[in-house]
XYZ file of C-alpha atoms in Angstrom:
603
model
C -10.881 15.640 21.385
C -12.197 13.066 23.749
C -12.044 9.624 23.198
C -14.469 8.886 25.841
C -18.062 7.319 24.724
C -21.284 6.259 26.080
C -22.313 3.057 25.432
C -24.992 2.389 23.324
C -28.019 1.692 25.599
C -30.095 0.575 22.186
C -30.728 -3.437 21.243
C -27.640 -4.294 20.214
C -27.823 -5.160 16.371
C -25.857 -6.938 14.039
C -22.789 -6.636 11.744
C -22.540 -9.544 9.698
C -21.775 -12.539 12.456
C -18.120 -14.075 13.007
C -19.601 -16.678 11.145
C -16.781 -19.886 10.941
C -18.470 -20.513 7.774
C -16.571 -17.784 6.188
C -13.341 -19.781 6.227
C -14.360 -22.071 3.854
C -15.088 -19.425 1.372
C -11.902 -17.905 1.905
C -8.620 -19.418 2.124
C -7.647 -18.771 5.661
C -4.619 -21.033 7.051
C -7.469 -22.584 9.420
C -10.803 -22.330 10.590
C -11.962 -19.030 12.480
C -12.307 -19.721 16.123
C -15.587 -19.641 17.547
C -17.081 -15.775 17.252
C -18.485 -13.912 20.083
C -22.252 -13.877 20.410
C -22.680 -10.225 18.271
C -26.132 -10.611 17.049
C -29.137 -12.710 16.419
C -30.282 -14.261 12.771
C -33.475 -11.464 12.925
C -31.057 -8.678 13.826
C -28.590 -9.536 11.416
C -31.037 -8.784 8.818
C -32.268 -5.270 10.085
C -32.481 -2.100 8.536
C -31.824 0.059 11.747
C -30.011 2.684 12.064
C -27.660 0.443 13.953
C -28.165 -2.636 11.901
C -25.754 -4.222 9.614
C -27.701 -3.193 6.968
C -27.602 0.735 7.491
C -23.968 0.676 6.330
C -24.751 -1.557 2.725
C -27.990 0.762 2.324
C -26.000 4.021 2.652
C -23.231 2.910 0.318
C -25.868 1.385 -2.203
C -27.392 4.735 -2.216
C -24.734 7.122 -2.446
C -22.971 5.016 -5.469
C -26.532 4.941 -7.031
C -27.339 8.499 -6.508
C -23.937 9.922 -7.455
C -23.360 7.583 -10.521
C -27.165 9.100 -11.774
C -26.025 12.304 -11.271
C -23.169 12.069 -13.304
C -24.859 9.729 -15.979
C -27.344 12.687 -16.544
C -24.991 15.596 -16.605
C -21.620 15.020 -15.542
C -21.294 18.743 -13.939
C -23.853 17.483 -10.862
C -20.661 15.647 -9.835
C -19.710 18.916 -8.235
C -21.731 18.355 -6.361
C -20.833 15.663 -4.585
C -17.582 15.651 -1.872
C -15.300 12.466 -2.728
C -14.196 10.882 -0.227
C -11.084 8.086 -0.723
C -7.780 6.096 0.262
C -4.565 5.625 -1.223
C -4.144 3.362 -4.653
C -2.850 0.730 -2.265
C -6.407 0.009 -0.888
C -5.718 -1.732 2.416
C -8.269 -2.207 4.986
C -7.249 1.237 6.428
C -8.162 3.028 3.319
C -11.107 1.503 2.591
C -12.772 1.603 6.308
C -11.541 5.396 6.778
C -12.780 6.456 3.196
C -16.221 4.997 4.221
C -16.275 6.017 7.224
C -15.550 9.466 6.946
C -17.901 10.408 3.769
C -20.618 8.478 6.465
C -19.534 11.231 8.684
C -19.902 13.888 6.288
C -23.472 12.822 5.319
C -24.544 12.233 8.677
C -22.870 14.877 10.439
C -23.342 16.123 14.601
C -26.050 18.073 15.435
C -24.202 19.495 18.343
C -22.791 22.147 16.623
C -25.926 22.200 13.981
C -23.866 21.118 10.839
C -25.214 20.596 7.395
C -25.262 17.283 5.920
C -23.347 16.981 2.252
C -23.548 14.895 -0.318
C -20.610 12.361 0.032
C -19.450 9.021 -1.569
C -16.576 6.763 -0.511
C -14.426 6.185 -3.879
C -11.593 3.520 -4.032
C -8.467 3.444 -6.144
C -9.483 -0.570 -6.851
C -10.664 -2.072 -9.714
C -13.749 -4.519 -8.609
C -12.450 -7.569 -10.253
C -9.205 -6.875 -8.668
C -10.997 -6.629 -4.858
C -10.003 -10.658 -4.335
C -6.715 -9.541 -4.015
C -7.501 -8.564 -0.519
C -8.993 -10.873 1.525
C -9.239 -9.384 4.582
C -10.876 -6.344 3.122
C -13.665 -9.168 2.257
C -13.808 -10.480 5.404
C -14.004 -7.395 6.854
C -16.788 -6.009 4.822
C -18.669 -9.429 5.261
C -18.733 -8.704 8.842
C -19.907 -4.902 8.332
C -23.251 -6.578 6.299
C -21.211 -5.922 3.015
C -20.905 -9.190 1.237
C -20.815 -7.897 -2.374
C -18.561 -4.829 -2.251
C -17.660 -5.097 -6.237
C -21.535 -3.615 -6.560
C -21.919 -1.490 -3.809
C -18.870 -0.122 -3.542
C -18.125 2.905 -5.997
C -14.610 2.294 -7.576
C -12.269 4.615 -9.847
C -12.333 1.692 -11.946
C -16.502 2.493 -12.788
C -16.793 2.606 -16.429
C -18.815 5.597 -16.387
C -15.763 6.948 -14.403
C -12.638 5.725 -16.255
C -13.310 6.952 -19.347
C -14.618 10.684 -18.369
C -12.056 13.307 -18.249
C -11.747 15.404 -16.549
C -13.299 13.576 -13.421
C -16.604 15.160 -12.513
C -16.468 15.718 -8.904
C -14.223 19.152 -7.726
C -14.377 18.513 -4.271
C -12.095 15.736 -2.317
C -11.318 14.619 1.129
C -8.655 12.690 1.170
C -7.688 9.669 4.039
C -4.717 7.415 4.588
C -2.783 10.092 2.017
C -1.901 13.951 1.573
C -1.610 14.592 -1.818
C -4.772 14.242 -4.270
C -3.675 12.203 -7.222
C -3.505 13.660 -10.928
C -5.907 11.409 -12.542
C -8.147 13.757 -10.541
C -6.833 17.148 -11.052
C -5.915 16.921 -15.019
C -8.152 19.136 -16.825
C -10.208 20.382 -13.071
C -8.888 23.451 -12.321
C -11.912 23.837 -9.641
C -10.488 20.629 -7.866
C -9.864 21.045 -4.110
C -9.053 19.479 -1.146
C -11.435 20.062 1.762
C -10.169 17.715 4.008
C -6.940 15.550 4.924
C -6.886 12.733 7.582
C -3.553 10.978 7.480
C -0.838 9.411 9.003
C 1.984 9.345 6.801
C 4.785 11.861 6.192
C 3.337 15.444 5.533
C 3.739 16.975 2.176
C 3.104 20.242 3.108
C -0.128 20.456 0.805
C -4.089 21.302 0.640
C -2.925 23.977 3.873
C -6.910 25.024 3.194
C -8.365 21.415 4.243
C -10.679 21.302 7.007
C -9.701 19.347 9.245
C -6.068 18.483 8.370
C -4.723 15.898 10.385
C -1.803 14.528 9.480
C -0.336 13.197 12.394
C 1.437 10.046 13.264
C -0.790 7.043 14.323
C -0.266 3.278 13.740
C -4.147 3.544 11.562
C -5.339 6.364 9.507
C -8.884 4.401 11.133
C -7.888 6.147 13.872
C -7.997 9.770 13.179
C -11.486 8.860 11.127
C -12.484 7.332 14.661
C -11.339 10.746 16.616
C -13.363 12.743 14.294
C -16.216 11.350 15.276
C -18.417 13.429 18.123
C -18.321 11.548 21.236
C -18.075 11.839 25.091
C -20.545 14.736 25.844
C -20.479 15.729 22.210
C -21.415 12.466 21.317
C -25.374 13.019 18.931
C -27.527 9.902 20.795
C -29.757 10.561 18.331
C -27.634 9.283 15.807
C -25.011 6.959 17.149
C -22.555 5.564 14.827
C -24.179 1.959 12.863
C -22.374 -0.831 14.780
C -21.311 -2.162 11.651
C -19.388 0.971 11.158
C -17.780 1.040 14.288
C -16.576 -2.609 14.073
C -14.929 -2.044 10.666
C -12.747 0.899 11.681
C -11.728 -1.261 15.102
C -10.672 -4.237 12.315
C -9.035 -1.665 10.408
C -6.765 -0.532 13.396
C -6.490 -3.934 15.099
C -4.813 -5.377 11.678
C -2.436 -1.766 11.226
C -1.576 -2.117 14.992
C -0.833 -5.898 15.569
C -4.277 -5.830 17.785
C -2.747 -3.145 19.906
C -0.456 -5.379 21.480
C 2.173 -3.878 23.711
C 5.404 -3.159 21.828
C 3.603 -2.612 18.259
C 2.565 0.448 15.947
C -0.122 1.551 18.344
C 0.044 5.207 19.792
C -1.655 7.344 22.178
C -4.310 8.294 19.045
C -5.008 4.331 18.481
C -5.318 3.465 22.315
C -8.368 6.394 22.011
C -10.407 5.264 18.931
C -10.246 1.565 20.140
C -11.479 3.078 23.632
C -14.138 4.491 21.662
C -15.023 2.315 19.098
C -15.286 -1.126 21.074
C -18.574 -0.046 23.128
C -20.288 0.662 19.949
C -19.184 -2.187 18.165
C -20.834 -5.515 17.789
C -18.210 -6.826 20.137
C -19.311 -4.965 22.724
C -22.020 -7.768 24.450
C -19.177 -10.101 24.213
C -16.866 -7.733 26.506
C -16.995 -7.741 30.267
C -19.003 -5.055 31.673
C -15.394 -3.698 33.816
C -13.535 -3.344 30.218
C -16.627 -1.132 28.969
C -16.088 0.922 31.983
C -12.504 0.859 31.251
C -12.660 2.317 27.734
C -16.093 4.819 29.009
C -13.673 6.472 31.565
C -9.992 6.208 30.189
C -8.819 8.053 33.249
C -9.657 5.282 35.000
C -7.548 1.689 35.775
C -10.571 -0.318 37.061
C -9.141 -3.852 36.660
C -10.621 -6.229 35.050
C -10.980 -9.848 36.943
C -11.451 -11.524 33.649
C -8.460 -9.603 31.334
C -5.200 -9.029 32.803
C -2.662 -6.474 31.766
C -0.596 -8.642 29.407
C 1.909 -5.234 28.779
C 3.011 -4.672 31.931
C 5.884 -6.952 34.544
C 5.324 -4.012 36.833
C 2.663 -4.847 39.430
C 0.203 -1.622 40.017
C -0.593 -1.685 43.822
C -3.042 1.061 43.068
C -5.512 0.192 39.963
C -7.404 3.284 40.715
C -4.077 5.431 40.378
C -1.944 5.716 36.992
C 1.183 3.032 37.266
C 4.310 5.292 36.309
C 6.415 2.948 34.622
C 2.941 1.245 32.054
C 0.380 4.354 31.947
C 0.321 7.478 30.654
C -0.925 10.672 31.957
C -4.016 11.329 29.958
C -3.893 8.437 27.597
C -6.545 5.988 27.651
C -5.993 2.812 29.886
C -6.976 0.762 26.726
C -4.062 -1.313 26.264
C -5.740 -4.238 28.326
C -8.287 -4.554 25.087
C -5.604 -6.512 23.685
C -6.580 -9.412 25.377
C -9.978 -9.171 25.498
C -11.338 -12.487 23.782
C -13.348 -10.850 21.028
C -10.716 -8.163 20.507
C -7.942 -10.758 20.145
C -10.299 -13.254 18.262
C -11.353 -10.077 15.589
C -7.456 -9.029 15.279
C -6.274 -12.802 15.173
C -9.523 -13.445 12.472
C -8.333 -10.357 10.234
C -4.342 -10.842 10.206
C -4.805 -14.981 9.266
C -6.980 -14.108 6.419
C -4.363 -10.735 5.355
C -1.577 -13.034 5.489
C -2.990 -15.814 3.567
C -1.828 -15.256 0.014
C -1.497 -18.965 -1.209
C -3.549 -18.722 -3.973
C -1.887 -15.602 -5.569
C 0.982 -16.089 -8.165
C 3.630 -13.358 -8.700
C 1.494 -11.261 -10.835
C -1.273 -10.938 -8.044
C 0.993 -10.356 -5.849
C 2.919 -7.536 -7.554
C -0.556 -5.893 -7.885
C -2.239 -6.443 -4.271
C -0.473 -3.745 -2.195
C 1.231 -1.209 -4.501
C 1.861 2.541 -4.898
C 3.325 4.224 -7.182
C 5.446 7.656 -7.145
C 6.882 10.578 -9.510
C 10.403 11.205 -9.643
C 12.449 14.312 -11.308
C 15.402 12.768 -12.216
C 18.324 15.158 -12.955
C 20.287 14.620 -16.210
C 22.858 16.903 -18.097
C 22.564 18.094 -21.542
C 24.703 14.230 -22.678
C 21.757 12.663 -20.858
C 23.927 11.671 -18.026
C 23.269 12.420 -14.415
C 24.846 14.586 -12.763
C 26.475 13.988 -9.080
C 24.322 16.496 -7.681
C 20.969 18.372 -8.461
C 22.524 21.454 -10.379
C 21.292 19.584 -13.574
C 20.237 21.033 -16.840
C 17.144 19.399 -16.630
C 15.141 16.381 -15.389
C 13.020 13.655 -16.599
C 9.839 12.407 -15.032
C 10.690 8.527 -13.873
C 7.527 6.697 -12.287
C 8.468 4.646 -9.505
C 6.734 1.424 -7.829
C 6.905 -0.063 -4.443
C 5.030 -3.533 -4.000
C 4.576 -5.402 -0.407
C 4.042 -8.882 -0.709
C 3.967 -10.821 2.801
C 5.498 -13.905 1.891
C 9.405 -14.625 1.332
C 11.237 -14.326 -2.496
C 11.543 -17.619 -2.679
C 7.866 -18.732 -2.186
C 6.981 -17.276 -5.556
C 9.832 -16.044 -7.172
C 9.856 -19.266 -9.389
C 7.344 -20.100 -11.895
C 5.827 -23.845 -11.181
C 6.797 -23.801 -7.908
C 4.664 -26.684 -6.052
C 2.774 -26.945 -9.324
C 1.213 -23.412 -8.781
C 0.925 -21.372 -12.321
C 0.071 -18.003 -10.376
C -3.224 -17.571 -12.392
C -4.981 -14.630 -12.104
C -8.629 -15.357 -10.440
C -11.022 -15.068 -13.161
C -7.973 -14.128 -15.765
C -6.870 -15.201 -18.814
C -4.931 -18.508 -19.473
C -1.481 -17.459 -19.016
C -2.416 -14.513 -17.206
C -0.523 -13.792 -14.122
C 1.747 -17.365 -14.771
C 5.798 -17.189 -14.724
C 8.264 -16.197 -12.390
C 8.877 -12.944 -10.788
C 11.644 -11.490 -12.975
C 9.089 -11.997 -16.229
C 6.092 -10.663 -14.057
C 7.778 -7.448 -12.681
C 9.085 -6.283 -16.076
C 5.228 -7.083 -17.675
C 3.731 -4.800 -14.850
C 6.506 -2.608 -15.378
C 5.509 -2.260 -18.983
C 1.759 -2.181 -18.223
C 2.383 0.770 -15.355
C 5.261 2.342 -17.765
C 7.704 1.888 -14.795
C 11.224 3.169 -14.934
C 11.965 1.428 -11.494
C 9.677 -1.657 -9.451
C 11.016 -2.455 -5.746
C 9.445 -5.581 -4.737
C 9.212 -5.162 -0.525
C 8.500 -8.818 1.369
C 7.997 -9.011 4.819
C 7.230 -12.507 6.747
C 7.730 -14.492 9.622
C 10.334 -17.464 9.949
C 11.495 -19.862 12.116
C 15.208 -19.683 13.207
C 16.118 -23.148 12.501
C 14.420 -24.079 8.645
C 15.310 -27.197 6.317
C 13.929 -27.308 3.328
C 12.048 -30.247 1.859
C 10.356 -32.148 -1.051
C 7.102 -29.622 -2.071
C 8.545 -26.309 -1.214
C 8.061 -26.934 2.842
C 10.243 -25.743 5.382
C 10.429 -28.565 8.188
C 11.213 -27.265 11.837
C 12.189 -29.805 14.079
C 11.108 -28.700 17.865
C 12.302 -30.196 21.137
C 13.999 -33.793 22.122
C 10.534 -35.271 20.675
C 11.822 -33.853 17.413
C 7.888 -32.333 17.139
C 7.360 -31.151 12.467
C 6.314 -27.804 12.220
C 5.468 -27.332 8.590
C 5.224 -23.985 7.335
C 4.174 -23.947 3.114
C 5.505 -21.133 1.665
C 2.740 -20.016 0.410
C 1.997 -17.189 2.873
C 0.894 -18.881 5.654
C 3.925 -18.595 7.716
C 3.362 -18.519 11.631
C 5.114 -17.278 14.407
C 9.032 -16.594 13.963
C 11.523 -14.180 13.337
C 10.498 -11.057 11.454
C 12.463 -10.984 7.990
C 12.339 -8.687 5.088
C 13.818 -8.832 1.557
C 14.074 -6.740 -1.724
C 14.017 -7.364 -4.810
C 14.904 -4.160 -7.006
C 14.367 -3.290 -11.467
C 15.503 -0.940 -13.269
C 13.997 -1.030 -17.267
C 15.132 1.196 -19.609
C 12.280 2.056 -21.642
C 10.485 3.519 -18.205
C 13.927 5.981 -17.452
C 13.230 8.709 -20.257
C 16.377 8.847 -21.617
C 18.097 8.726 -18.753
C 21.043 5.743 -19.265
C 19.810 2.558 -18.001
C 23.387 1.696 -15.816
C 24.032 5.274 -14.443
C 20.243 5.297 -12.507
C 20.625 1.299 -11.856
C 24.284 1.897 -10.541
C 23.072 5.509 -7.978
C 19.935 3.195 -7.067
C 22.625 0.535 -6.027
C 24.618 3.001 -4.215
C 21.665 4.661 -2.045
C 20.389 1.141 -1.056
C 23.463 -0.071 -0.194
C 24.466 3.081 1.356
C 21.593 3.276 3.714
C 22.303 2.880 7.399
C 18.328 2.686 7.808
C 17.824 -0.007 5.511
C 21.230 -2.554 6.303
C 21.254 -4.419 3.266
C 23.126 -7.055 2.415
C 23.037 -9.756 -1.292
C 20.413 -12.507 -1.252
C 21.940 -15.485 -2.740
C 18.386 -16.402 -3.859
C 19.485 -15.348 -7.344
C 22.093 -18.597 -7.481
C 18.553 -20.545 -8.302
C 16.811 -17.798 -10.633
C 16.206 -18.785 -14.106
C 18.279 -17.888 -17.045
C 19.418 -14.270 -18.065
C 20.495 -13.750 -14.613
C 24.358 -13.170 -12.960
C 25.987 -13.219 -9.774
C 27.057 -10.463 -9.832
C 29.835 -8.720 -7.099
C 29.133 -9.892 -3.556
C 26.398 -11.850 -4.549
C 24.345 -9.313 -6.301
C 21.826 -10.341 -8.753
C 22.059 -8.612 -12.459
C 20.380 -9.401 -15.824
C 22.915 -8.609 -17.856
C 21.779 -7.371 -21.567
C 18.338 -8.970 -21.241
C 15.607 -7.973 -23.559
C 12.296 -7.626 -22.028
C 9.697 -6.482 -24.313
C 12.936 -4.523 -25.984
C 13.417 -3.200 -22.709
C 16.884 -3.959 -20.975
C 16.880 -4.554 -17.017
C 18.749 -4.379 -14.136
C 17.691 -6.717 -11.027
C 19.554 -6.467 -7.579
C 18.427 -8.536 -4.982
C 19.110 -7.903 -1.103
C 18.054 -9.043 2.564
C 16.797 -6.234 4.452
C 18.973 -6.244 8.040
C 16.524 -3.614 9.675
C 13.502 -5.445 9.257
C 11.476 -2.740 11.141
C 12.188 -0.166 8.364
C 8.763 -0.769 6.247
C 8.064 1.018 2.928
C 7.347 4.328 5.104
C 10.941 4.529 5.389
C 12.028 3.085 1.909
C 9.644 4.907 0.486
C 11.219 8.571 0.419
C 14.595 6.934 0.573
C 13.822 5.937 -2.920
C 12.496 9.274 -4.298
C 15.680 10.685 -2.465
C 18.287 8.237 -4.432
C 16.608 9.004 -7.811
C 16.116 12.740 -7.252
C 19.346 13.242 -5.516
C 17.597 15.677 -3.031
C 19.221 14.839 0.399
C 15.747 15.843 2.523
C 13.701 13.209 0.805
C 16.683 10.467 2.031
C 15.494 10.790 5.188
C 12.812 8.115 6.618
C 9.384 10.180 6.830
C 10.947 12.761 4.758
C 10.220 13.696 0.981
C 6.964 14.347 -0.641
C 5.581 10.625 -0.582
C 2.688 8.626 0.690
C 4.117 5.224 1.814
């Protein structure tokens, strides 16, 4: 498909401003820079079918409509398509799951398609949606400033407590397999359509489309579906607000499509596409808007240099061998565009400002889950290979948190208690170890792999407070970085921190799955592990064990023993795509699933 677009010729209207007033209603490390010039105070509030409003209206109505529906008689849900993201509920899910039932209820009319009833869904409870700042910000900027109301969640009461779930039909974004909290007891329940980028699972062969292809955003392939070039319905050009959300959403998944980063060919075209319909667009030089109109084209930009290429181009009319590629969009300039950089620098401060989250937040804010088969022989042991008498189910958790172990591993740390927002006294307080076996227990885990990832400088000291001092240069220049996920430029680390709890195993014995878990991490020439001495400093109930390894050691968690390894992760480019079905594969003992992109998982 095309990823060529005309601009919008139309008044340019408003997504909600880059307003620098935002950051001090959330915690951002520092104040936004100064927005580009997207929209006037009157346009801001408009109603248009490009205004910032379009997008709030058609989610307020859809929620409103379909929640009536099934309030009245719960079969009219089947009437309705779902449309939703993975349980994780990053900005990717949430824009492509919005986008994407948009496009089903507004579809082309070149070919003459009929509109259907569709409603975004996501896998988040509303009082939980804090957890997520940039998916705030981001909606604050698409005229969405109170998503807990107009955003339908699986979390609705009318929702949670009906069984089986009233709609039949689903499309499903970011993931490939359609949950079982929405196929128990709905035999009718099918999959019309799959946009994805993680590793295929082979299932829903029926869905129409079904793209599952790699990309560095699921946004993209939403984006790509889209009619545009000569296909593109003038009469109903995509809100602005729209279009700036799913560029956010694959600015913060690509590192703002800088050079050297997640982006592919399929990113490089939805950005191409998406920016001159986007409220950015005034603020972009009228050259670049050529530039992503005509991505066959190299006309240079005066303004925005190439920042991706050491290769000068004597030619910027002709394709430069060694930086373009045939048929791919020349978009990788955007990078540098001011308001492209400002958006993707805006969106990645806010995601990676996590201060104000203890370990119990953070355990919560980016997690998915997983089955497991685990084999065991008729004495309940497990076998070396899969030739088992039987298995037992083992639910399995992966959580990202991007800030280091040690920044909230400890309970007190800095004086922080880790309090839930709006929760409970005491909830969300203590130290890791205690909050990963009370999730475990609330999410009847059998296994929890806590995945960091965060930037550090090369040369820390630690101080008084929990800061890390960097001394810079002969004027000895302080570069404090607070561990409290604000950390700046530096090397790109990862750690994990891995539990094993007995009552979550289902019979299976506690040290033979700890011990093959052990062996497959250890093992893995993807991962490169290697002991954290972090656990010298844990609390009490913990063991060095060999080599540094971290054990609890006959521990009784909610009369649940535990096992707790803790590693440094030497290939800190292997993210839980690749841990993901490694995990599944250790458990499950099938070899296929060991592979990175392999197995039947949505990472």
């Amino acid at each position: 498909m095309s990823a060529t677009a005309a601009v919008n010729t139309v008044k340019p209207s408003a997504l909600r401003r880059l307003s620098t007033a935002l950051a001090g209603k959330l915690p951002l490390g520092k104040p936004a820079p100064a927005p580009p010039p997207v929209a006037s105070e009157k346009e801001d509030e408009g109603k248009g079918e490009d205004g910032a409003g379009a997008l709030a209206t058609f989610l307020e109505e859809a929620k409103e409509r379909y929640l009536c529906d099934v309030r009245a008689t719960p079969s009219r849900g089947g009437e309705w398509t779902v449309v939703m993201g993975n349980e994780a509920g990053d900005l990717d899910s949430l824009a492509s799951a919005i986008a994407y039932a948009y496009l089903l209820s507004h579809p082309p009319s070149h070919p003459p398609t009929s509109p259907r009833q569709a409603i975004p869904l996501i896998q988040t409870a509303p009082a939980d949606l804090h957890l997520r700042a940039e998916n705030l910000h981001a909606l604050r900027l698409a005229g969405v400033p109170s998503p807990a109301t107009t955003l339908l969640s699986s979390f609705d009461p009318l929702l949670h407590g009906l069984s089986p779930f009233p709609s039949r039909d689903f499309a499903l974004v970011d993931h490939n397999r359609l949950g079982a909290a929405f196929t128990a007891g709905n035999p009718g329940a099918r999959v019309l359509a799959v946009l994805d980028h993680h590793a295929d699972e082979g299932l829903h062969a029926d869905a129409q489309p079904r793209v599952v292809a790699p990309a560095g955003s699921c946004a993209s392939h939403v984006a790509n579906a889209f009619p545009n070039g000569a296909d593109a319905d003038a009469d109903a050009p995509m809100p602005r607000a729209l279009a700036t959300l799913l560029l956010g959403a694959i600015l913060i998944d690509t590192g703002g499509l800088r050079a050297g980063g997640k982006a592919l060919a399929a990113d490089h075209a939805a950005a191409a596409f998406l920016l001159p319909l986007s409220t950015l667009a005034p603020a972009v030089s009228a050259s670049t808007l050529a530039r992503a109109r005509h991505p066959n084209t190299s006309t240079p930009d005066p303004d925005t240099p190439n920042p991706n290429s050491d290769t000068p181009n004597p030619n910027p009319n002709t394709p430069n061998p060694d930086t373009d590629t045939p048929n791919t969009p020349d978009t990788r300039g955007l990078a540098a565009v001011p308001a492209v950089a400002r958006l993707a620098a805006e969106l990645e401060r806010t995601k990676a400002d996590v201060g104000h989250l203890g370990a119990w937040d953070l355990l919560r804010r980016d997690y998915k889950e997983y089955a497991c088969l685990v084999p065991v022989d008729t004495n309940g042991a497990l076998p070396v290979n899969t030739t088992a008498n039987g298995t037992v189910a083992v639910k399995a958790g992966l959580a990202t948190v991007p800030v280091r172990l040690e920044a909230f591993a400890f309970a007190g740390k800095e004086g922080k208690e880790g309090r839930s927002e709006g929760g409970k006294e005491g909830e969300g307080e203590g130290d890791l170890e205690r909050e990963a076996a009370r999730w475990m227990a609330a999410r009847g885990l059998g296994v929890l792999g806590v995945l960091t990832s965060f930037r550090a400088p090369s040369k820390t000291k630690f101080g008084l407070g929990g800061k890390m001092k960097l001394k810079v240069g002969k004027g000895k220049k302080k570069a404090t970085e607070k561990k409290d996920g604000k950390e700046g430029k530096g090397k790109h680390k990862r750690e994990m921190a891995w539990f094993v709890r007995r009552a979550g195993l289902g019979g299976a014995p506690l040290d033979a799955v700890a011990a093959r878990l052990w062996a497959g991490l250890e093992g893995s020439a993807e991962l490169r592990v290697r002991p954290h001495k972090i656990g010298k400093t844990m609390k009490i109930g913990l063991k060095i064990g060999a080599g540094g390894a971290v054990e609890v050691v006959d521990v009784e968690r909610e009369g649940d023993g535990m096992r707790v390894r803790v590693y440094k992760q030497g290939n800190a480019g292997a993210t839980r795509k690749a841990t993901a079905p490694l995990l599944v594969g250790i458990l499950e003992g099938t070899a296929a699933s060991k592979e990175p992109g392999g197995g039947r998982v949505n990472a």
